[in-house]
Amino acid sequence: QDHLVTSKQLSRADVEAVLDRAAEIDADPGAVADRHAGSLLGLLFFEPSTRTKMSFEAAIKRLGGDTVDMGAVDASSVTKGESLADTVRVAAGYADALVLRHPRQGAATMAGEFVNVPLINAGDGAGHHPSQTLLDLYTIQENAGLDDLTIGIMGDLKYGRTVHSLSYALTNFEADQHFISPESLQLPREVVYDLHLEGATVREHEGYEAILPSLDVLYVTRIQRERFPDENEYQQVAGEYRIDADALEAAEDDLTVMHPLPRVDEIAPDVDDTDHAAYFEQAHNGVPVRMALLDMLLGDGDE
Ligand code: CP
């Protein structure tokens, strides 16, 4: 069974196939309006979500299908002690594909062993978020191109699952990646090790000022307060990096600023009205990209 649990699974050809299909759908969404009529997408969100959940829901509905939603964890039988394995096994009998978000790293990999329908990891703790990566790559392709890319990835690189997934996927495109964070929030060493194995050069910085003028894309992330074992540790780094329109004066005019959202205070509202801001476009790209992904995973019987 095809599951999408990490961006490590994705070859350059896989990524390009999804992005090409997303572009086709973006250009003519009406052409696929009934393509998956009758298909049901199971939504299993054990953590909060706005974008991922709503855009998967929009995607399956725009393909003619519908959702079955476990709803809030505290209104489900999880509160009675049901295991994740049992929950996904049951949900797989109600749906043609599943989307799972869970606070435990590795949860999607484990869950995938119990289901016979495609399962998409919509975030497993500080692990991965591969469908976010696909829409990030789509947005980069539209704004800066994926060839000869110089990207700065800034913020919480330790707990940021969107960063982990994106950095692996970018090795397919030989992007020049710069990682900007306080020392305590650097990329996990196992991620650095894996990036080296893929041939990437990992450049780590504590400040963005020196590297900003050479970037094509600045990808900013929220500090993941909910993942810190100790609130004091969070308070030591909270608000450490904040980009505003003044700071971006030092950047190239065509710098693209991205953020997976939600933001707290990492990007000042005065950036929203600049030509740099691509984060709302990025969020909207979740629909065509997830339509493409679902279309490919659901197939039509012979794909
Ligand atoms: N980018 C992202 O995963 O947002 P949500 O947490 O709102 O789904």
CSV table of C-alpha atoms and ligand atoms in Angstrom, one decimal:
chain,number,residue,atom,x,y,z
A,1,GLN,CA,0.0,0.0,0.0
A,2,ASP,CA,1.3,3.5,-0.9
A,3,HIS,CA,1.6,5.7,2.2
A,4,LEU,CA,3.2,9.2,2.4
A,5,VAL,CA,4.8,9.4,5.8
A,6,THR,CA,8.1,11.3,5.1
A,7,SER,CA,9.6,13.4,2.3
A,8,LYS,CA,12.5,11.0,2.3
A,9,GLN,CA,10.3,8.7,0.2
A,10,LEU,CA,10.0,11.4,-2.6
A,11,SER,CA,12.4,11.3,-5.6
A,12,ARG,CA,12.7,14.3,-7.8
A,13,ALA,CA,10.5,12.5,-10.4
A,14,ASP,CA,7.8,12.0,-7.7
A,15,VAL,CA,7.9,15.6,-6.7
A,16,GLU,CA,7.8,16.8,-10.3
A,17,ALA,CA,4.8,14.5,-11.0
A,18,VAL,CA,2.8,16.0,-8.1
A,19,LEU,CA,3.7,19.6,-9.0
A,20,ASP,CA,2.9,19.1,-12.6
A,21,ARG,CA,-0.5,17.6,-11.8
A,22,ALA,CA,-1.1,20.4,-9.3
A,23,ALA,CA,-0.4,22.9,-12.0
A,24,GLU,CA,-2.9,21.2,-14.4
A,25,ILE,CA,-5.5,21.2,-11.7
A,26,ASP,CA,-4.8,24.8,-10.7
A,27,ALA,CA,-5.3,25.8,-14.4
A,28,ASP,CA,-8.6,23.9,-14.8
A,29,PRO,CA,-10.1,22.7,-11.5
A,30,GLY,CA,-13.4,22.1,-13.2
A,31,ALA,CA,-11.9,19.2,-15.2
A,32,VAL,CA,-11.5,17.1,-12.1
A,33,ALA,CA,-14.7,18.2,-10.3
A,34,ASP,CA,-16.2,14.7,-10.4
A,35,ARG,CA,-13.1,12.6,-10.8
A,36,HIS,CA,-13.3,11.0,-7.3
A,37,ALA,CA,-17.1,11.2,-6.8
A,38,GLY,CA,-18.0,8.8,-4.0
A,39,SER,CA,-14.5,8.7,-2.5
A,40,LEU,CA,-14.2,9.3,1.2
A,41,LEU,CA,-11.2,10.8,2.9
A,42,GLY,CA,-10.8,9.9,6.6
A,43,LEU,CA,-9.5,12.8,8.8
A,44,LEU,CA,-7.8,11.8,12.0
A,45,PHE,CA,-6.4,14.9,13.7
A,46,PHE,CA,-5.0,14.2,17.2
A,47,GLU,CA,-3.5,17.7,17.2
A,48,PRO,CA,-5.0,21.1,16.2
A,49,SER,CA,-4.9,22.2,12.6
A,50,THR,CA,-6.4,24.9,10.4
A,51,ARG,CA,-4.7,24.8,7.0
A,52,THR,CA,-3.9,21.1,6.7
A,53,LYS,CA,-7.3,19.8,7.7
A,54,MET,CA,-9.3,22.4,5.8
A,55,SER,CA,-7.3,22.2,2.7
A,56,PHE,CA,-7.5,18.4,2.6
A,57,GLU,CA,-11.2,18.7,3.1
A,58,ALA,CA,-11.5,21.3,0.3
A,59,ALA,CA,-9.3,19.1,-1.9
A,60,ILE,CA,-11.4,15.9,-1.6
A,61,LYS,CA,-14.6,17.9,-2.0
A,62,ARG,CA,-13.3,19.7,-5.1
A,63,LEU,CA,-12.5,16.2,-6.5
A,64,GLY,CA,-16.1,15.2,-6.0
A,65,GLY,CA,-15.5,13.2,-2.8
A,66,ASP,CA,-16.3,13.8,0.8
A,67,THR,CA,-14.8,13.4,4.3
A,68,VAL,CA,-15.4,11.3,7.3
A,69,ASP,CA,-13.9,13.1,10.3
A,70,MET,CA,-13.0,11.6,13.7
A,71,GLY,CA,-13.5,15.1,15.1
A,72,ALA,CA,-12.0,16.3,18.3
A,73,VAL,CA,-9.9,13.7,20.2
A,74,ASP,CA,-11.8,14.5,23.4
A,75,ALA,CA,-15.1,13.6,21.7
A,76,SER,CA,-13.8,10.3,20.3
A,77,SER,CA,-13.2,6.9,21.8
A,78,VAL,CA,-9.6,7.8,22.2
A,79,THR,CA,-10.7,9.1,25.6
A,80,LYS,CA,-11.8,5.5,26.5
A,81,GLY,CA,-8.3,4.3,25.9
A,82,GLU,CA,-8.5,3.1,22.3
A,83,SER,CA,-5.1,2.6,20.7
A,84,LEU,CA,-3.9,4.4,17.6
A,85,ALA,CA,-3.6,1.1,15.8
A,86,ASP,CA,-7.2,0.2,16.5
A,87,THR,CA,-8.4,3.7,15.6
A,88,VAL,CA,-6.7,3.7,12.2
A,89,ARG,CA,-7.7,0.1,11.5
A,90,VAL,CA,-11.3,0.9,12.0
A,91,ALA,CA,-11.1,4.2,10.1
A,92,ALA,CA,-9.6,2.5,7.1
A,93,GLY,CA,-12.8,0.5,6.8
A,94,TYR,CA,-14.8,3.8,6.5
A,95,ALA,CA,-12.6,5.6,4.0
A,96,ASP,CA,-10.6,5.3,0.8
A,97,ALA,CA,-7.6,7.1,2.2
A,98,LEU,CA,-6.6,8.5,5.6
A,99,VAL,CA,-4.9,11.7,6.8
A,100,LEU,CA,-3.3,11.4,10.2
A,101,ARG,CA,-1.9,14.1,12.4
A,102,HIS,CA,-0.5,12.9,15.8
A,103,PRO,CA,1.8,14.4,18.4
A,104,ARG,CA,4.1,11.3,18.5
A,105,GLN,CA,7.0,11.2,16.1
A,106,GLY,CA,6.8,8.0,14.1
A,107,ALA,CA,3.0,7.6,14.6
A,108,ALA,CA,2.2,7.7,10.9
A,109,THR,CA,4.9,5.0,10.1
A,110,MET,CA,3.4,2.8,12.8
A,111,ALA,CA,-0.2,3.5,11.8
A,112,GLY,CA,0.6,2.7,8.1
A,113,GLU,CA,1.3,-0.9,9.1
A,114,PHE,CA,-2.3,-1.4,10.2
A,115,VAL,CA,-4.2,0.0,7.2
A,116,ASN,CA,-4.9,-1.1,3.6
A,117,VAL,CA,-5.7,2.3,2.2
A,118,PRO,CA,-3.3,5.1,1.5
A,119,LEU,CA,-2.3,7.0,4.6
A,120,ILE,CA,-0.9,10.5,4.5
A,121,ASN,CA,1.2,11.8,7.4
A,122,ALA,CA,-0.2,15.3,8.2
A,123,GLY,CA,2.5,15.9,10.9
A,124,ASP,CA,3.9,13.5,13.5
A,125,GLY,CA,5.3,15.5,16.4
A,126,ALA,CA,8.6,17.0,15.5
A,127,GLY,CA,9.0,14.5,12.7
A,128,HIS,CA,7.7,15.1,9.2
A,129,HIS,CA,4.9,16.9,7.3
A,130,PRO,CA,5.4,15.8,3.7
A,131,SER,CA,2.2,17.2,2.1
A,132,GLN,CA,3.3,20.6,3.4
A,133,THR,CA,6.6,20.1,1.7
A,134,LEU,CA,4.9,19.5,-1.6
A,135,LEU,CA,2.9,22.7,-1.4
A,136,ASP,CA,6.1,24.5,-0.2
A,137,LEU,CA,7.9,23.2,-3.3
A,138,TYR,CA,5.0,24.3,-5.5
A,139,THR,CA,5.2,27.8,-4.1
A,140,ILE,CA,9.0,28.0,-4.5
A,141,GLN,CA,8.7,26.8,-8.1
A,142,GLU,CA,6.1,29.5,-8.8
A,143,ASN,CA,8.0,32.3,-7.2
A,144,ALA,CA,11.7,31.6,-7.4
A,145,GLY,CA,12.1,28.3,-9.4
A,146,LEU,CA,13.6,25.1,-7.9
A,147,ASP,CA,16.9,25.3,-9.9
A,148,ASP,CA,19.9,27.2,-8.6
A,149,LEU,CA,17.9,28.0,-5.5
A,150,THR,CA,19.5,29.6,-2.4
A,151,ILE,CA,17.2,29.3,0.6
A,152,GLY,CA,17.4,30.4,4.2
A,153,ILE,CA,15.4,28.3,6.6
A,154,MET,CA,15.0,30.2,9.9
A,155,GLY,CA,13.5,29.6,13.3
A,156,ASP,CA,12.7,26.4,15.2
A,157,LEU,CA,14.8,23.9,13.2
A,158,LYS,CA,14.8,21.4,16.1
A,159,TYR,CA,11.1,20.8,16.5
A,160,GLY,CA,9.9,22.1,13.1
A,161,ARG,CA,8.6,19.2,11.1
A,162,THR,CA,7.9,21.3,8.0
A,163,VAL,CA,11.7,22.1,8.1
A,164,HIS,CA,12.7,18.5,8.4
A,165,SER,CA,10.6,17.5,5.4
A,166,LEU,CA,11.5,20.4,3.3
A,167,SER,CA,15.2,20.1,3.8
A,168,TYR,CA,15.2,16.5,2.7
A,169,ALA,CA,13.1,17.2,-0.4
A,170,LEU,CA,15.4,20.1,-1.4
A,171,THR,CA,18.3,17.7,-1.7
A,172,ASN,CA,16.6,16.4,-4.9
A,173,PHE,CA,17.1,19.8,-6.4
A,174,GLU,CA,20.7,20.5,-5.1
A,175,ALA,CA,19.5,23.7,-3.4
A,176,ASP,CA,22.0,25.7,-1.5
A,177,GLN,CA,20.4,25.5,2.0
A,178,HIS,CA,21.3,27.9,4.9
A,179,PHE,CA,19.9,27.0,8.4
A,180,ILE,CA,19.4,30.0,10.7
A,181,SER,CA,18.5,29.4,14.4
A,182,PRO,CA,19.7,29.9,18.0
A,183,GLU,CA,22.1,27.1,18.9
A,184,SER,CA,19.5,25.4,21.1
A,185,LEU,CA,17.1,25.1,18.1
A,186,GLN,CA,19.5,23.8,15.5
A,187,LEU,CA,18.6,21.0,13.2
A,188,PRO,CA,18.7,17.6,15.0
A,189,ARG,CA,22.1,16.0,14.3
A,190,GLU,CA,20.5,13.0,12.7
A,191,VAL,CA,18.8,15.3,10.2
A,192,VAL,CA,22.2,16.9,9.4
A,193,TYR,CA,23.7,13.5,9.0
A,194,ASP,CA,21.0,12.4,6.6
A,195,LEU,CA,21.3,15.6,4.6
A,196,HIS,CA,25.1,15.0,4.3
A,197,LEU,CA,24.3,11.4,3.1
A,198,GLU,CA,22.2,13.0,0.4
A,199,GLY,CA,25.1,15.2,-0.7
A,200,ALA,CA,23.9,18.4,0.8
A,201,THR,CA,26.1,21.0,2.4
A,202,VAL,CA,24.6,22.1,5.7
A,203,ARG,CA,25.5,25.7,6.5
A,204,GLU,CA,24.3,26.9,10.0
A,205,HIS,CA,24.0,30.5,11.1
A,206,GLU,CA,22.8,32.1,14.3
A,207,GLY,CA,21.8,35.4,12.6
A,208,TYR,CA,20.1,36.1,9.2
A,209,GLU,CA,21.7,39.5,8.5
A,210,ALA,CA,24.8,38.3,6.7
A,211,ILE,CA,23.1,35.7,4.5
A,212,LEU,CA,19.8,37.6,3.7
A,213,PRO,CA,21.2,39.5,0.7
A,214,SER,CA,22.1,36.3,-1.1
A,215,LEU,CA,18.8,34.5,-0.6
A,216,ASP,CA,16.1,33.7,-3.2
A,217,VAL,CA,13.7,32.4,-0.5
A,218,LEU,CA,13.5,33.0,3.2
A,219,TYR,CA,11.4,30.3,4.9
A,220,VAL,CA,10.5,31.4,8.4
A,221,THR,CA,9.0,29.0,11.0
A,222,ARG,CA,7.2,29.4,14.3
A,223,ILE,CA,9.0,28.4,17.5
A,224,GLN,CA,7.0,25.3,18.4
A,225,ARG,CA,6.1,26.2,22.0
A,226,GLU,CA,4.0,23.0,22.4
A,227,ARG,CA,7.1,20.8,21.9
A,228,PHE,CA,9.3,22.3,24.6
A,229,PRO,CA,9.7,20.1,27.6
A,230,ASP,CA,10.2,23.2,29.8
A,231,GLU,CA,8.4,26.5,29.4
A,232,ASN,CA,11.5,28.4,30.6
A,233,GLU,CA,13.5,27.0,27.7
A,234,TYR,CA,10.8,28.4,25.3
A,235,GLN,CA,10.9,31.8,27.0
A,236,GLN,CA,14.6,32.0,26.4
A,237,VAL,CA,14.2,31.8,22.6
A,238,ALA,CA,10.7,33.3,22.1
A,239,GLY,CA,10.7,36.3,19.8
A,240,GLU,CA,14.4,35.8,18.9
A,241,TYR,CA,13.8,36.2,15.2
A,242,ARG,CA,11.4,38.7,13.8
A,243,ILE,CA,11.4,39.8,10.2
A,244,ASP,CA,9.8,43.2,9.3
A,245,ALA,CA,9.7,45.3,6.2
A,246,ASP,CA,12.7,47.4,7.4
A,247,ALA,CA,14.8,44.2,7.8
A,248,LEU,CA,13.9,43.2,4.3
A,249,GLU,CA,15.4,46.4,2.9
A,250,ALA,CA,18.7,44.4,2.8
A,251,ALA,CA,17.3,41.7,0.7
A,252,GLU,CA,17.0,41.4,-3.1
A,253,ASP,CA,13.8,42.8,-4.5
A,254,ASP,CA,12.7,39.4,-5.7
A,255,LEU,CA,13.3,37.6,-2.3
A,256,THR,CA,10.3,35.3,-1.5
A,257,VAL,CA,9.3,35.1,2.1
A,258,MET,CA,7.5,31.9,3.1
A,259,HIS,CA,6.0,30.5,6.3
A,260,PRO,CA,4.0,27.3,6.8
A,261,LEU,CA,1.8,29.3,9.2
A,262,PRO,CA,0.4,29.8,11.8
A,263,ARG,CA,2.7,32.7,12.7
A,264,VAL,CA,3.0,34.2,16.1
A,265,ASP,CA,5.3,37.2,15.8
A,266,GLU,CA,8.0,35.9,13.4
A,267,ILE,CA,6.8,38.0,10.5
A,268,ALA,CA,5.5,41.5,11.2
A,269,PRO,CA,2.2,42.4,9.5
A,270,ASP,CA,4.0,45.2,7.5
A,271,VAL,CA,5.6,42.4,5.4
A,272,ASP,CA,2.2,41.2,4.3
A,273,ASP,CA,1.8,44.2,1.9
A,274,THR,CA,5.3,43.8,0.3
A,275,ASP,CA,6.0,41.9,-2.9
A,276,HIS,CA,8.1,39.5,-0.7
A,277,ALA,CA,5.2,37.9,1.1
A,278,ALA,CA,4.1,34.5,-0.3
A,279,TYR,CA,2.8,32.8,2.8
A,280,PHE,CA,-0.9,33.3,2.1
A,281,GLU,CA,-0.4,32.1,-1.5
A,282,GLN,CA,1.5,29.2,0.0
A,283,ALA,CA,-1.4,28.3,2.3
A,284,HIS,CA,-3.8,28.5,-0.7
A,285,ASN,CA,-1.6,26.2,-2.8
A,286,GLY,CA,-2.5,23.5,-0.2
A,287,VAL,CA,-5.7,22.9,-2.2
A,288,PRO,CA,-4.4,22.2,-5.7
A,289,VAL,CA,-1.3,20.3,-4.4
A,290,ARG,CA,-3.4,18.1,-2.0
A,291,MET,CA,-5.9,17.6,-4.9
A,292,ALA,CA,-3.0,16.3,-7.0
A,293,LEU,CA,-1.7,14.1,-4.2
A,294,LEU,CA,-5.1,12.6,-3.5
A,295,ASP,CA,-5.8,12.1,-7.2
A,296,MET,CA,-2.5,10.2,-7.5
A,297,LEU,CA,-2.9,8.1,-4.3
A,298,LEU,CA,-6.6,7.3,-5.0
A,299,GLY,CA,-5.8,6.6,-8.7
A,300,ASP,CA,-8.5,5.3,-11.0
A,301,GLY,CA,-8.0,1.6,-10.6
A,302,ASP,CA,-5.1,1.1,-13.0
A,303,GLU,CA,-2.6,3.7,-11.7
B,1,CP,N1,1.0,24.5,8.1
B,1,CP,C1,0.2,23.8,8.9
B,1,CP,O1,0.5,22.6,9.1
B,1,CP,O2,-0.8,24.5,9.4
B,1,CP,P1,-1.9,23.9,10.4
B,1,CP,O3,-1.2,23.4,11.7
B,1,CP,O4,-2.9,24.9,10.6
B,1,CP,O5,-2.5,22.6,9.7
